[in-house]
PDB file of C-alpha atoms in Angstrom:
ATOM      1  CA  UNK A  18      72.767 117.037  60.824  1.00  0.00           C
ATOM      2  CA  UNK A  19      70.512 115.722  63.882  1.00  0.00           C
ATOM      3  CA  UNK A  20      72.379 112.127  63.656  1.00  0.00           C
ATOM      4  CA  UNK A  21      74.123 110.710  66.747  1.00  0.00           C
ATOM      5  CA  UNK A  22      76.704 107.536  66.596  1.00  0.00           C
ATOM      6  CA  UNK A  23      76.915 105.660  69.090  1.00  0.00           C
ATOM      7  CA  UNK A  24      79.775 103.467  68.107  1.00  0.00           C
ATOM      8  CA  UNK A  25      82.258 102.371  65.775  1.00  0.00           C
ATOM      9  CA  UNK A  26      82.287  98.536  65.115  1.00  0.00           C
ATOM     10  CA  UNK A  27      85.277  96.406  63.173  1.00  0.00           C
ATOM     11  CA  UNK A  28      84.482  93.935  60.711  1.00  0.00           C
ATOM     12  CA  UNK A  29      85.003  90.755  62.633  1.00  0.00           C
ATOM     13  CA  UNK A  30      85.623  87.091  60.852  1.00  0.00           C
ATOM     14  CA  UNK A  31      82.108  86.346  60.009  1.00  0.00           C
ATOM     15  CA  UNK A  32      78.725  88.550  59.785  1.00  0.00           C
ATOM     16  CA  UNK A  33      77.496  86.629  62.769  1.00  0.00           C
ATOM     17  CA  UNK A  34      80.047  87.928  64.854  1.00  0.00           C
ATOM     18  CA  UNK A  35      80.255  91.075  63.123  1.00  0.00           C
ATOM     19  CA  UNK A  36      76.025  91.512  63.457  1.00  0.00           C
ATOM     20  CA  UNK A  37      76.753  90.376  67.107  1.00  0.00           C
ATOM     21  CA  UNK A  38      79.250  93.729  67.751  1.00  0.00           C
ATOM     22  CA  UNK A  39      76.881  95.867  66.216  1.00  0.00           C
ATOM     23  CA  UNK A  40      73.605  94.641  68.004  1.00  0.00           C
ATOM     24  CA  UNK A  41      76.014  94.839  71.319  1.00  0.00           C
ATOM     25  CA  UNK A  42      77.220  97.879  70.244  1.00  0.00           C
ATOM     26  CA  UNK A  43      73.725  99.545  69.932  1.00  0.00           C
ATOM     27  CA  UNK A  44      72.261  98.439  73.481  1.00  0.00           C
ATOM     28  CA  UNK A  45      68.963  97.077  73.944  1.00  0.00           C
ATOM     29  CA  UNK A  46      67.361 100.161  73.687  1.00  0.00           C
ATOM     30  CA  UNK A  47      68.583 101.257  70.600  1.00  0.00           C
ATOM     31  CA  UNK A  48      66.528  99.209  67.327  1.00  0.00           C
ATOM     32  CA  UNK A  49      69.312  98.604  64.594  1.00  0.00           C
ATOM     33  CA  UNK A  50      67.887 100.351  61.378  1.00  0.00           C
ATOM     34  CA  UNK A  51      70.660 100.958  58.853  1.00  0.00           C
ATOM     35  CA  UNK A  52      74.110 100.097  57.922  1.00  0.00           C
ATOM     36  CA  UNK A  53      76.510 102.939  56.576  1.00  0.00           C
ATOM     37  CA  UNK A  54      80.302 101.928  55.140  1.00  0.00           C
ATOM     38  CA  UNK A  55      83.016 104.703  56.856  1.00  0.00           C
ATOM     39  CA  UNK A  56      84.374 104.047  53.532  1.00  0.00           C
ATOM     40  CA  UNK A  57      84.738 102.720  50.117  1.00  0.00           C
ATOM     41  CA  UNK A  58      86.425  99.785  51.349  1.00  0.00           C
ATOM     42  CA  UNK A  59      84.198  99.280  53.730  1.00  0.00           C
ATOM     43  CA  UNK A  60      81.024  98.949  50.939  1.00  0.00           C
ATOM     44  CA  UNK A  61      80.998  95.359  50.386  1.00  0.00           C
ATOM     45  CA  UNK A  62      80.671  94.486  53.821  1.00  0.00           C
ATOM     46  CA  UNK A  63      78.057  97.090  54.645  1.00  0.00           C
ATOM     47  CA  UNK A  64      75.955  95.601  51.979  1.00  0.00           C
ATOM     48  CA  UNK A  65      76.344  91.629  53.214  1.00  0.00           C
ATOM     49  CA  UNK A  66      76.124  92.886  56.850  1.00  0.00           C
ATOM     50  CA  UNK A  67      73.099  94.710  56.094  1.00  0.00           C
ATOM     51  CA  UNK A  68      71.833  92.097  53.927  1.00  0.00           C
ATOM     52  CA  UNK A  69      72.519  89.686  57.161  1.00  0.00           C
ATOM     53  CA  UNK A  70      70.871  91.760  59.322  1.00  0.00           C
ATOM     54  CA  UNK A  71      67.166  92.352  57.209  1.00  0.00           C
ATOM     55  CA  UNK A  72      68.043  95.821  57.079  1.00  0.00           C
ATOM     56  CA  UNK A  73      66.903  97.896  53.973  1.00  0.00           C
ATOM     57  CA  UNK A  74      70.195  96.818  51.883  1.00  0.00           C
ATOM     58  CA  UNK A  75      71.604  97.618  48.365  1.00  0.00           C
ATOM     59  CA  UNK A  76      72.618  93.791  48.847  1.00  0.00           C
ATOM     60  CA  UNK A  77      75.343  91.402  47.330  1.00  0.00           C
ATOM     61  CA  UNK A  78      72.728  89.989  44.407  1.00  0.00           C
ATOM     62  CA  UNK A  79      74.568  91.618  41.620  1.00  0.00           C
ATOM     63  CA  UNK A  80      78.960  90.898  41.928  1.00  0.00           C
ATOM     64  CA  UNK A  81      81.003  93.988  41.394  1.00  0.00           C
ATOM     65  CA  UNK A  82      77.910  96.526  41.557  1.00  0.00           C
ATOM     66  CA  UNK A  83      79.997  99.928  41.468  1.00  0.00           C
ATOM     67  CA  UNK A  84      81.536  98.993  38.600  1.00  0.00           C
ATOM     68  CA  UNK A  85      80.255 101.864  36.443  1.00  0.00           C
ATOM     69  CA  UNK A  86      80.335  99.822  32.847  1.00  0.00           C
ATOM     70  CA  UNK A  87      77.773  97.182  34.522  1.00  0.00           C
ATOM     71  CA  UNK A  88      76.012  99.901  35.960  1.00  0.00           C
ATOM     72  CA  UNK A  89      75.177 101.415  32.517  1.00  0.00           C
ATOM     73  CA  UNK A  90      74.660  97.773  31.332  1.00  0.00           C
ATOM     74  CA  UNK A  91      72.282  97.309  33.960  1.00  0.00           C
ATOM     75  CA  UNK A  92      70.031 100.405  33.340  1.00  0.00           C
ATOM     76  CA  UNK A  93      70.392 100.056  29.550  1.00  0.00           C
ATOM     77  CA  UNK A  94      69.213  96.192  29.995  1.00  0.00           C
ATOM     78  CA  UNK A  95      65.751  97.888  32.024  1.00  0.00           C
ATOM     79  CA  UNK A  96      64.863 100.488  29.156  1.00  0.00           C
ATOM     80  CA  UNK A  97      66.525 103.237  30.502  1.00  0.00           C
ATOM     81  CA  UNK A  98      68.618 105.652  28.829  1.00  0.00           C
ATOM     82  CA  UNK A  99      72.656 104.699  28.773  1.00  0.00           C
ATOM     83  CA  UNK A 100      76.123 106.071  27.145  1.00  0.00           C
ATOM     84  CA  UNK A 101      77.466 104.627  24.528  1.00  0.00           C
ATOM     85  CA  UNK A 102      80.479 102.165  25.668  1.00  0.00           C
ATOM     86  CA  UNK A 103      82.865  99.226  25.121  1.00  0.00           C
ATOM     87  CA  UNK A 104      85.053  97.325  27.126  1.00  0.00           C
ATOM     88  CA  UNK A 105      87.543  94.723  26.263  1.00  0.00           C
ATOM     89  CA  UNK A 106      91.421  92.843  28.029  1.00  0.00           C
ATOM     90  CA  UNK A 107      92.701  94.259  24.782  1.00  0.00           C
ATOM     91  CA  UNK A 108      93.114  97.135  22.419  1.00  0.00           C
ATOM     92  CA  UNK A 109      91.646  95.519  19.726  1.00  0.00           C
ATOM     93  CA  UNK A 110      88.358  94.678  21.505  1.00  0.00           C
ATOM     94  CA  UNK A 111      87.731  98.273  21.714  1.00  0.00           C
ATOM     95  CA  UNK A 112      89.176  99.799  18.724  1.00  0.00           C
ATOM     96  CA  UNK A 113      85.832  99.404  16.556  1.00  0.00           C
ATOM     97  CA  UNK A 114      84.404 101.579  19.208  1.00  0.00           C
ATOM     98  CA  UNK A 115      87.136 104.034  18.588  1.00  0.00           C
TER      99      UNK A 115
END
């Protein structure tokens, strides 16, 4: 709604190169202000691109972010309301939980 792309960049072998496309990509009369992923696989380099770039970034700080059992870990750890979860490599790490 109102947004116009200008182009689609590829990930190239290093951010420099890859916040090189996109800068070249955008023309000089075009200010860079965001970085959006086409896709899920394409998350983890929109948020160390953006990072990269000193764009407004979700950034690479915290490893595996969108996993949702460290999400709720991470908002229970701030005070803020979680569910009720375990985790575990085996069946009997969990089965208390049961």
């Amino acid at each position: 709604a109102g947004l116009t792309y200008y182009a689609q960049v590829e990930e190239e072998e290093t951010l420099e190169k890859t916040a090189s496309a996109v800068k070249i990509a955008a023309g000089i009369d075009n200010a860079v202000v965001a970085c959006v992923a086409g896709g899920e696989a394409g998350v983890d380099c929109a948020d160390a691109l953006s990072e990269h770039m000193g764009l407004r970034t979700n950034g690479t700080d915290i490893p595996n972010r969108r996993d949702k059992k460290l999400q709720q870990e991470l908002i229970r750890d701030r005070g803020m309301r979680s569910v009720r979860q375990a985790g575990g490599d085996k069946f009997e790490d969990v089965e208390a939980f049961l």
